Short mmCIF file of C-alpha atoms in Angstrom, two decimals:
data_model
loop_
_atom_site.label_atom_id
_atom_site.label_comp_id
_atom_site.label_asym_id
_atom_site.label_seq_id
_atom_site.Cartn_x
_atom_site.Cartn_y
_atom_site.Cartn_z
CA UNK A 1 -10.31 -20.15 -21.31
CA UNK A 2 -11.15 -17.91 -18.23
CA UNK A 3 -10.28 -17.56 -14.71
CA UNK A 4 -11.34 -16.20 -11.40
CA UNK A 5 -8.78 -14.02 -9.27
CA UNK A 6 -9.55 -12.41 -6.02
CA UNK A 7 -8.07 -9.65 -3.93
CA UNK A 8 -9.08 -7.84 -0.51
CA UNK A 9 -8.34 -5.06 1.08
CA UNK A 10 -9.09 -3.48 4.71
CA UNK A 11 -9.76 -0.11 6.24
CA UNK A 12 -7.49 1.77 8.57
CA UNK A 13 -9.48 0.42 11.46
CA UNK A 14 -8.21 -3.41 10.71
CA UNK A 15 -5.93 -4.50 13.67
CA UNK A 16 -3.24 -4.74 11.71
CA UNK A 17 -3.81 -1.32 9.48
CA UNK A 18 -4.00 0.44 12.92
CA UNK A 19 -0.66 -0.95 13.79
CA UNK A 20 0.63 0.32 10.52
CA UNK A 21 -0.57 3.99 11.02
CA UNK A 22 0.61 4.45 14.36
CA UNK A 23 4.31 3.05 13.29
CA UNK A 24 4.13 5.16 10.53
CA UNK A 25 2.86 8.21 12.58
CA UNK A 26 6.05 7.83 14.48
CA UNK A 27 7.97 7.61 11.62
CA UNK A 28 6.03 11.06 10.22
CA UNK A 29 7.41 12.62 14.06
CA UNK A 30 10.75 11.91 13.64
CA UNK A 31 10.82 12.90 10.08
CA UNK A 32 9.34 16.33 11.06
CA UNK A 33 12.36 16.91 13.27
CA UNK A 34 15.02 15.20 11.78
CA UNK A 35 14.83 13.96 7.81
CA UNK A 36 17.76 12.25 8.28
CA UNK A 37 16.42 10.10 11.04
CA UNK A 38 16.72 6.30 10.89
CA UNK A 39 13.74 4.86 12.14
CA UNK A 40 12.28 1.11 12.34
CA UNK A 41 9.25 0.78 14.47
CA UNK A 42 6.79 -1.69 14.62
CA UNK A 43 3.54 -1.40 16.35
CA UNK A 44 1.78 -4.59 18.48
CA UNK A 45 -2.08 -3.34 19.48
CA UNK A 46 -4.61 -5.84 21.43
CA UNK A 47 -7.46 -4.98 23.62
CA UNK A 48 -6.55 -2.03 26.00
CA UNK A 49 -2.65 -1.90 25.22
CA UNK A 50 -0.67 -0.63 22.39
CA UNK A 51 3.41 -1.90 22.46
CA UNK A 52 5.82 0.07 20.07
CA UNK A 53 9.32 -1.41 19.81
CA UNK A 54 12.01 -1.06 17.52
CA UNK A 55 15.36 0.60 16.80
CA UNK A 56 15.72 4.67 15.96
CA UNK A 57 18.78 6.66 15.73
CA UNK A 58 17.90 10.46 16.01
CA UNK A 59 18.54 13.70 18.26
CA UNK A 60 15.24 14.53 17.84
CA UNK A 61 12.87 13.71 20.77
CA UNK A 62 9.12 12.51 20.07
CA UNK A 63 6.40 12.21 22.46
CA UNK A 64 5.52 8.61 21.26
CA UNK A 65 2.67 7.89 23.14
CA UNK A 66 0.99 11.01 22.43
CA UNK A 67 2.05 10.31 18.66
CA UNK A 68 0.29 7.03 18.76
CA UNK A 69 -2.77 7.76 20.58
CA UNK A 70 -3.35 10.68 17.89
CA UNK A 71 -3.09 7.89 15.04
CA UNK A 72 -5.90 5.69 16.96
CA UNK A 73 -8.17 8.64 17.32
CA UNK A 74 -7.22 9.87 13.69
CA UNK A 75 -8.10 6.23 12.52
CA UNK A 76 -11.70 6.65 14.12
CA UNK A 77 -10.90 4.96 17.63
CA UNK A 78 -11.85 8.86 19.63
CA UNK A 79 -15.44 6.87 19.18
CA UNK A 80 -16.15 4.78 22.24
CA UNK A 81 -18.44 2.63 20.71
CA UNK A 82 -15.38 0.81 18.28
CA UNK A 83 -14.23 -0.54 21.87
CA UNK A 84 -10.44 1.02 21.76
CA UNK A 85 -11.08 4.20 23.16
CA UNK A 86 -7.47 5.97 22.27
CA UNK A 87 -7.36 8.26 25.71
CA UNK A 88 -7.75 4.60 28.13
CA UNK A 89 -5.38 2.91 25.72
CA UNK A 90 -2.09 1.93 27.56
CA UNK A 91 1.04 2.85 25.48
CA UNK A 92 4.36 0.85 26.13
CA UNK A 93 7.69 1.76 24.63
CA UNK A 94 10.39 -0.16 23.78
CA UNK A 95 13.02 1.98 21.69
CA UNK A 96 16.69 1.04 20.95
CA UNK A 97 19.45 2.76 18.83
CA UNK A 98 19.91 1.65 15.39
CA UNK A 99 22.74 -1.15 15.35
CA UNK A 100 25.98 0.67 14.74
CA UNK A 101 26.85 -2.29 12.20
CA UNK A 102 24.21 -1.69 9.99
CA UNK A 103 24.90 2.05 10.06
CA UNK A 104 28.24 2.06 8.86
CA UNK A 105 26.95 0.08 5.70
CA UNK A 106 24.40 2.42 5.06
CA UNK A 107 26.04 5.92 6.18
CA UNK A 108 28.89 7.08 4.22
CA UNK A 109 31.06 10.71 3.49
CA UNK A 110 29.34 10.86 -0.05
CA UNK A 111 25.77 10.47 0.39
CA UNK A 112 25.94 9.53 -3.03
CA UNK A 113 27.41 6.16 -1.76
CA UNK A 114 25.03 5.52 0.41
CA UNK A 115 24.26 1.98 0.81
CA UNK A 116 21.32 0.09 0.70
CA UNK A 117 19.92 -0.40 4.38
CA UNK A 118 19.35 -4.26 4.16
CA UNK A 119 19.82 -6.67 1.73
CA UNK A 120 16.52 -8.24 -0.20
CA UNK A 121 14.14 -8.17 -3.22
CA UNK A 122 11.31 -5.89 -4.07
CA UNK A 123 9.11 -5.94 -6.71
CA UNK A 124 7.12 -3.15 -8.93
CA UNK A 125 4.24 -3.87 -10.98
CA UNK A 126 1.37 -1.82 -13.27
CA UNK A 127 -0.90 -2.72 -16.06
CA UNK A 128 -3.71 -1.12 -18.21
CA UNK A 129 -6.53 -2.72 -16.30
CA UNK A 130 -7.44 0.50 -14.51
CA UNK A 131 -6.79 4.24 -15.35
CA UNK A 132 -4.47 4.51 -12.20
CA UNK A 133 -2.56 1.54 -13.76
CA UNK A 134 -3.58 -1.13 -11.13
CA UNK A 135 -4.92 -4.49 -11.17
CA UNK A 136 -8.51 -4.66 -11.11
CA UNK A 137 -8.99 -6.57 -8.30
CA UNK A 138 -6.95 -4.82 -5.78
CA UNK A 139 -8.07 -1.38 -7.32
CA UNK A 140 -11.79 -2.14 -6.68
CA UNK A 141 -11.10 -3.51 -3.42
CA UNK A 142 -9.69 0.02 -2.53
CA UNK A 143 -12.81 1.38 -3.63
CA UNK A 144 -15.09 -0.26 -1.20
CA UNK A 145 -12.36 0.80 1.72
CA UNK A 146 -12.10 4.23 0.64
CA UNK A 147 -16.05 4.40 0.77
CA UNK A 148 -16.09 2.73 3.70
CA UNK A 149 -13.86 5.59 5.22
CA UNK A 150 -15.62 8.29 3.64
CA UNK A 151 -19.36 7.24 4.65
CA UNK A 152 -18.23 7.28 8.28
CA UNK A 153 -15.91 10.07 8.38
CA UNK A 154 -18.48 12.11 6.60
CA UNK A 155 -21.40 11.07 8.65
CA UNK A 156 -23.50 9.24 6.06
CA UNK A 157 -23.84 6.14 7.64
CA UNK A 158 -22.99 7.45 11.35
CA UNK A 159 -23.28 3.49 13.06
CA UNK A 160 -19.95 2.54 10.81
CA UNK A 161 -17.20 1.89 13.20
CA UNK A 162 -13.46 1.87 11.71
CA UNK A 163 -12.73 -2.06 11.54
CA UNK A 164 -13.68 -3.16 7.77
CA UNK A 165 -12.71 -5.35 5.44
CA UNK A 166 -13.94 -5.97 1.43
CA UNK A 167 -12.82 -8.34 -1.23
CA UNK A 168 -13.33 -8.44 -4.91
CA UNK A 169 -13.52 -11.45 -7.15
CA UNK A 170 -13.28 -10.80 -11.08
CA UNK A 171 -13.93 -13.15 -13.91
CA UNK A 172 -11.32 -12.67 -16.67
CA UNK A 173 -11.84 -14.05 -20.29
CA UNK A 174 -9.77 -16.39 -22.20
CA UNK A 175 -7.69 -13.30 -23.45
CA UNK A 176 -6.56 -12.03 -19.95
CA UNK A 177 -9.36 -9.16 -19.41
CA UNK A 178 -11.71 -8.46 -17.23
CA UNK A 179 -15.35 -9.81 -18.11
CA UNK A 180 -17.70 -8.83 -14.82
CA UNK A 181 -17.06 -9.14 -11.13
CA UNK A 182 -18.00 -12.55 -9.88
CA UNK A 183 -18.35 -11.76 -5.90
CA UNK A 184 -18.27 -9.02 -4.14
CA UNK A 185 -17.68 -9.25 0.07
CA UNK A 186 -17.54 -6.03 2.33
CA UNK A 187 -17.69 -6.81 6.17
CA UNK A 188 -18.14 -3.61 7.90
CA UNK A 189 -18.23 -3.15 12.00
CA UNK A 190 -21.23 -1.25 13.12
CA UNK A 191 -23.04 0.33 15.97
CA UNK A 192 -24.70 -2.40 17.77
CA UNK A 193 -28.38 -1.65 17.61
CA UNK A 194 -28.39 -1.29 13.76
CA UNK A 195 -29.68 -4.38 12.00
CA UNK A 196 -28.23 -6.46 9.21
CA UNK A 197 -31.27 -5.26 7.19
CA UNK A 198 -30.59 -1.82 7.25
CA UNK A 199 -26.86 -2.05 7.21
CA UNK A 200 -27.19 -4.67 4.15
CA UNK A 201 -29.55 -2.01 2.60
CA UNK A 202 -27.61 0.95 3.06
CA UNK A 203 -24.22 -0.49 1.46
CA UNK A 204 -26.35 -1.69 -1.62
CA UNK A 205 -27.22 2.24 -1.62
CA UNK A 206 -24.51 4.23 -0.72
CA UNK A 207 -21.27 1.70 -1.73
CA UNK A 208 -21.91 -0.67 -4.25
CA UNK A 209 -22.83 2.10 -6.71
CA UNK A 210 -19.46 3.54 -6.49
CA UNK A 211 -18.26 -0.29 -8.72
CA UNK A 212 -18.06 -0.29 -12.50
CA UNK A 213 -21.64 -0.73 -13.59
CA UNK A 214 -20.66 -2.12 -17.26
CA UNK A 215 -19.22 -5.03 -14.72
CA UNK A 216 -21.83 -6.41 -12.76
CA UNK A 217 -24.75 -8.14 -13.78
CA UNK A 218 -27.72 -10.32 -12.08
CA UNK A 219 -25.09 -13.14 -11.33
CA UNK A 220 -22.96 -10.89 -9.38
CA UNK A 221 -23.05 -12.43 -5.63
CA UNK A 222 -22.87 -9.35 -3.66
CA UNK A 223 -22.48 -10.18 0.25
CA UNK A 224 -22.55 -7.80 3.18
CA UNK A 225 -21.50 -8.85 6.50
CA UNK A 226 -22.26 -12.34 5.44
CA UNK A 227 -21.27 -13.84 9.44
CA UNK A 228 -23.82 -11.53 10.57
CA UNK A 229 -23.25 -8.78 13.76
CA UNK A 230 -20.12 -7.12 13.63
CA UNK A 231 -19.54 -4.62 16.10
CA UNK A 232 -17.13 -6.15 18.37
CA UNK A 233 -13.90 -4.92 16.06
CA UNK A 234 -10.54 -3.67 15.94
CA UNK A 235 -8.25 -4.67 18.45
CA UNK A 236 -11.05 -5.34 20.84
CA UNK A 237 -11.46 -8.44 18.79
CA UNK A 238 -8.41 -9.59 17.25
CA UNK A 239 -4.50 -7.89 17.70
CA UNK A 240 -2.79 -6.13 14.92
CA UNK A 241 0.79 -6.30 14.18
CA UNK A 242 2.66 -3.64 11.84
CA UNK A 243 3.66 -5.52 8.45
CA UNK A 244 0.78 -8.53 8.29
CA UNK A 245 -0.75 -7.08 5.25
CA UNK A 246 1.79 -6.52 2.92
CA UNK A 247 -0.57 -8.20 -0.26
CA UNK A 248 -3.22 -5.36 1.25
CA UNK A 249 -0.47 -2.70 0.94
CA UNK A 250 0.88 -3.53 -2.74
CA UNK A 251 -0.88 -5.48 -5.66
CA UNK A 252 -3.65 -7.80 -4.12
CA UNK A 253 -1.65 -11.06 -4.97
CA UNK A 254 -1.60 -10.00 -8.82
CA UNK A 255 2.24 -9.42 -8.84
CA UNK A 256 5.25 -11.10 -6.88
CA UNK A 257 6.24 -9.62 -3.56
CA UNK A 258 9.59 -9.58 -2.17
CA UNK A 259 8.16 -10.19 1.41
CA UNK A 260 9.73 -6.84 3.51
CA UNK A 261 6.80 -4.77 4.72
CA UNK A 262 6.82 -0.86 4.15
CA UNK A 263 5.23 0.87 7.62
CA UNK A 264 7.65 2.05 10.44
CA UNK A 265 10.66 2.45 8.11
CA UNK A 266 12.62 5.04 7.22
CA UNK A 267 13.55 5.29 3.39
CA UNK A 268 17.18 4.02 4.09
CA UNK A 269 15.11 0.92 3.91
CA UNK A 270 15.39 -0.54 0.55
CA UNK A 271 12.39 -2.67 2.12
CA UNK A 272 10.04 0.51 1.45
CA UNK A 273 12.01 2.97 -0.64
CA UNK A 274 12.77 0.33 -3.43
CA UNK A 275 9.56 -0.90 -3.39
CA UNK A 276 8.41 2.45 -4.32
CA UNK A 277 10.66 2.89 -6.93
CA UNK A 278 9.85 -0.38 -8.83
CA UNK A 279 6.30 0.85 -8.89
CA UNK A 280 7.67 4.55 -10.42
CA UNK A 281 9.70 2.51 -12.97
CA UNK A 282 6.78 0.12 -14.06
CA UNK A 283 3.85 2.82 -14.13
CA UNK A 284 6.35 4.72 -16.55
CA UNK A 285 6.67 2.09 -18.57
CA UNK A 286 3.14 1.49 -19.15
CA UNK A 287 2.20 4.96 -19.36
CA UNK A 288 4.48 5.14 -22.05
CA UNK A 289 3.08 2.34 -24.25
CA UNK A 290 5.94 0.51 -24.00
CA UNK A 291 3.77 -2.63 -22.07
CA UNK A 292 0.68 -3.29 -21.33
CA UNK A 293 1.66 -4.73 -17.98
CA UNK A 294 4.95 -4.52 -16.59
CA UNK A 295 6.52 -6.55 -13.57
CA UNK A 296 9.92 -5.34 -12.22
CA UNK A 297 12.27 -6.93 -9.51
CA UNK A 298 15.23 -4.87 -7.86
CA UNK A 299 17.44 -6.65 -5.56
CA UNK A 300 20.03 -5.25 -2.95
CA UNK A 301 23.25 -5.95 -1.03
CA UNK A 302 23.29 -4.24 2.27
CA UNK A 303 25.60 -1.51 2.41
CA UNK A 304 26.00 -1.27 -1.93
CA UNK A 305 24.50 1.48 -3.40
CA UNK A 306 23.76 -0.16 -6.80
CA UNK A 307 21.13 -2.96 -7.34
CA UNK A 308 22.67 -6.36 -7.87
CA UNK A 309 20.00 -7.44 -10.50
CA UNK A 310 17.58 -5.83 -11.91
CA UNK A 311 14.61 -7.78 -13.94
CA UNK A 312 11.73 -6.88 -16.15
CA UNK A 313 8.85 -8.74 -17.76
CA UNK A 314 6.98 -6.75 -20.44
CA UNK A 315 3.61 -8.22 -21.42
CA UNK A 316 1.86 -6.57 -24.89
CA UNK A 317 -1.80 -7.72 -24.98
CA UNK A 318 -2.32 -8.30 -28.34
CA UNK A 319 0.48 -6.92 -29.38
CA UNK A 320 4.45 -7.05 -29.03
CA UNK A 321 5.76 -5.19 -26.27
CA UNK A 322 9.50 -3.84 -25.78
CA UNK A 323 12.23 -6.66 -25.69
CA UNK A 324 12.77 -7.10 -21.60
CA UNK A 325 16.43 -6.75 -22.49
CA UNK A 326 15.87 -3.44 -23.89
CA UNK A 327 13.52 -2.05 -21.22
CA UNK A 328 16.04 -3.21 -18.29
CA UNK A 329 18.89 -1.06 -20.43
CA UNK A 330 16.42 1.62 -20.77
CA UNK A 331 15.56 2.11 -17.36
CA UNK A 332 19.35 1.61 -16.13
CA UNK A 333 19.81 4.65 -17.92
CA UNK A 334 16.65 6.96 -16.97
CA UNK A 335 16.81 6.34 -13.25
CA UNK A 336 18.96 6.28 -10.33
CA UNK A 337 18.36 3.21 -8.76
CA UNK A 338 21.00 3.63 -5.78
CA UNK A 339 19.31 4.55 -2.21
CA UNK A 340 20.19 8.22 -2.51
CA UNK A 341 18.87 8.43 -6.14
CA UNK A 342 15.84 6.86 -4.97
CA UNK A 343 15.75 8.73 -1.56
CA UNK A 344 15.94 12.51 -3.44
CA UNK A 345 14.22 11.54 -6.66
CA UNK A 346 10.89 10.82 -4.98
CA UNK A 347 11.55 12.91 -2.11
CA UNK A 348 11.04 10.40 0.73
CA UNK A 349 12.80 12.16 3.26
CA UNK A 350 9.52 14.17 4.40
CA UNK A 351 6.42 13.34 6.81
CA UNK A 352 3.97 11.62 4.48
CA UNK A 353 3.70 8.22 5.71
CA UNK A 354 0.92 8.01 7.98
CA UNK A 355 -1.81 8.11 5.10
CA UNK A 356 -0.17 5.63 3.23
CA UNK A 357 -0.58 3.06 5.91
CA UNK A 358 -4.36 3.05 4.92
CA UNK A 359 -5.89 2.38 1.56
CA UNK A 360 -2.84 1.01 -0.29
CA UNK A 361 0.66 2.27 -1.48
CA UNK A 362 0.01 2.21 -4.62
CA UNK A 363 -2.71 3.63 -7.22
CA UNK A 364 -3.70 7.03 -5.13
CA UNK A 365 -2.85 9.71 -7.20
CA UNK A 366 -0.06 12.46 -5.61
CA UNK A 367 1.70 9.84 -4.53
CA UNK A 368 6.10 10.60 -5.90
CA UNK A 369 6.03 7.06 -7.26
CA UNK A 370 2.74 7.52 -8.98
CA UNK A 371 3.94 10.32 -11.58
CA UNK A 372 4.44 9.57 -15.17
CA UNK A 373 7.17 12.03 -15.45
CA UNK A 374 9.84 9.71 -17.24
CA UNK A 375 8.05 8.57 -20.17
CA UNK A 376 9.72 10.87 -22.70
CA UNK A 377 13.43 9.64 -21.01
CA UNK A 378 11.96 6.35 -21.57
CA UNK A 379 10.56 6.44 -24.91
CA UNK A 380 13.24 8.50 -25.87
CA UNK A 381 15.84 5.65 -24.24
CA UNK A 382 14.23 3.10 -26.29
CA UNK A 383 14.94 4.56 -29.80
CA UNK A 384 18.47 5.19 -28.96
CA UNK A 385 18.69 1.87 -28.49
CA UNK A 386 17.49 1.30 -32.11
CA UNK A 387 14.03 -0.27 -30.80
CA UNK A 388 10.88 1.16 -32.34
CA UNK A 389 8.19 2.15 -29.77
CA UNK A 390 5.01 0.32 -29.81
CA UNK A 391 1.67 2.15 -30.10
CA UNK A 392 -0.80 1.24 -27.18
#
């Protein structure tokens, strides 16, 4: 028996995503001056106000209000029609210094013994639904939000404003494979003088062709701004807070989530870095053909370098996958899962995070955790355990 599954995505102009972008822009500013900076910053945005709080340990001096306003402008709120003018927003700062008790567990004389910045559990996932090895509903939701971002910034639809959301429902068959697109929803902020008829026609013409035609049919439901007018958006229409879009950031609810947010945190925080590593591991397992879908859980104790547990679940779609215990052994052999190993292996102490805050952290070529450069090593480790590697 088949089933439906739905995922959503939001643009950078959504209030929560704007808050994420500001937090990650501040992180980037510190890492530019001090790659060893310890940063845990959160942002709250509402009509006319941007409040930045958190903890930082660094000798670098960052002009946080300027960085925040530049991030607001980058997202598109330099446009006065959007209702949150970057130059007029009051930016309030309340930043303290990182707790010495946290620091003593993280920083060691030998960097290779660096402990995890907190306890917690992180999940990574990959599957053969798409070329980028992401679940189809969240992948297509991001295709739509990226499309809205492009159409606005390129001027194709210059009445679009920064705040927007998408949602995709996929119908799966009894074999668990995608069969068709059941429902697609797009809600986009717009200038007040544009009619809903124009918006609906333009979205259907310029945006929906980005969806796979083979999965669309006459029964697919396509909704554009189903509530009607949406010209009051962004922080003028709703508050935003860092870390409230963790499912949008990851796998759209298809895979499990450990609960930790990413934005505003330097890579010593395993909430972020270990989640990136878990995606990297899962993607390489699937790219190697060792499974058609793979979920991995990593768990850490604060101040301890090695993960306290590794759990892998692989699936073969109509074939045998490599046994989970063999995958776990191979991963422990091939990947350094300590905080130091993750940070150095993925080169995470560099300013690269502002652009991860928008449009999803996974399934985007060019990010280091999206590489599939450990395929051969994983295959060799599995074969060394006496297990024949299946063909995808």
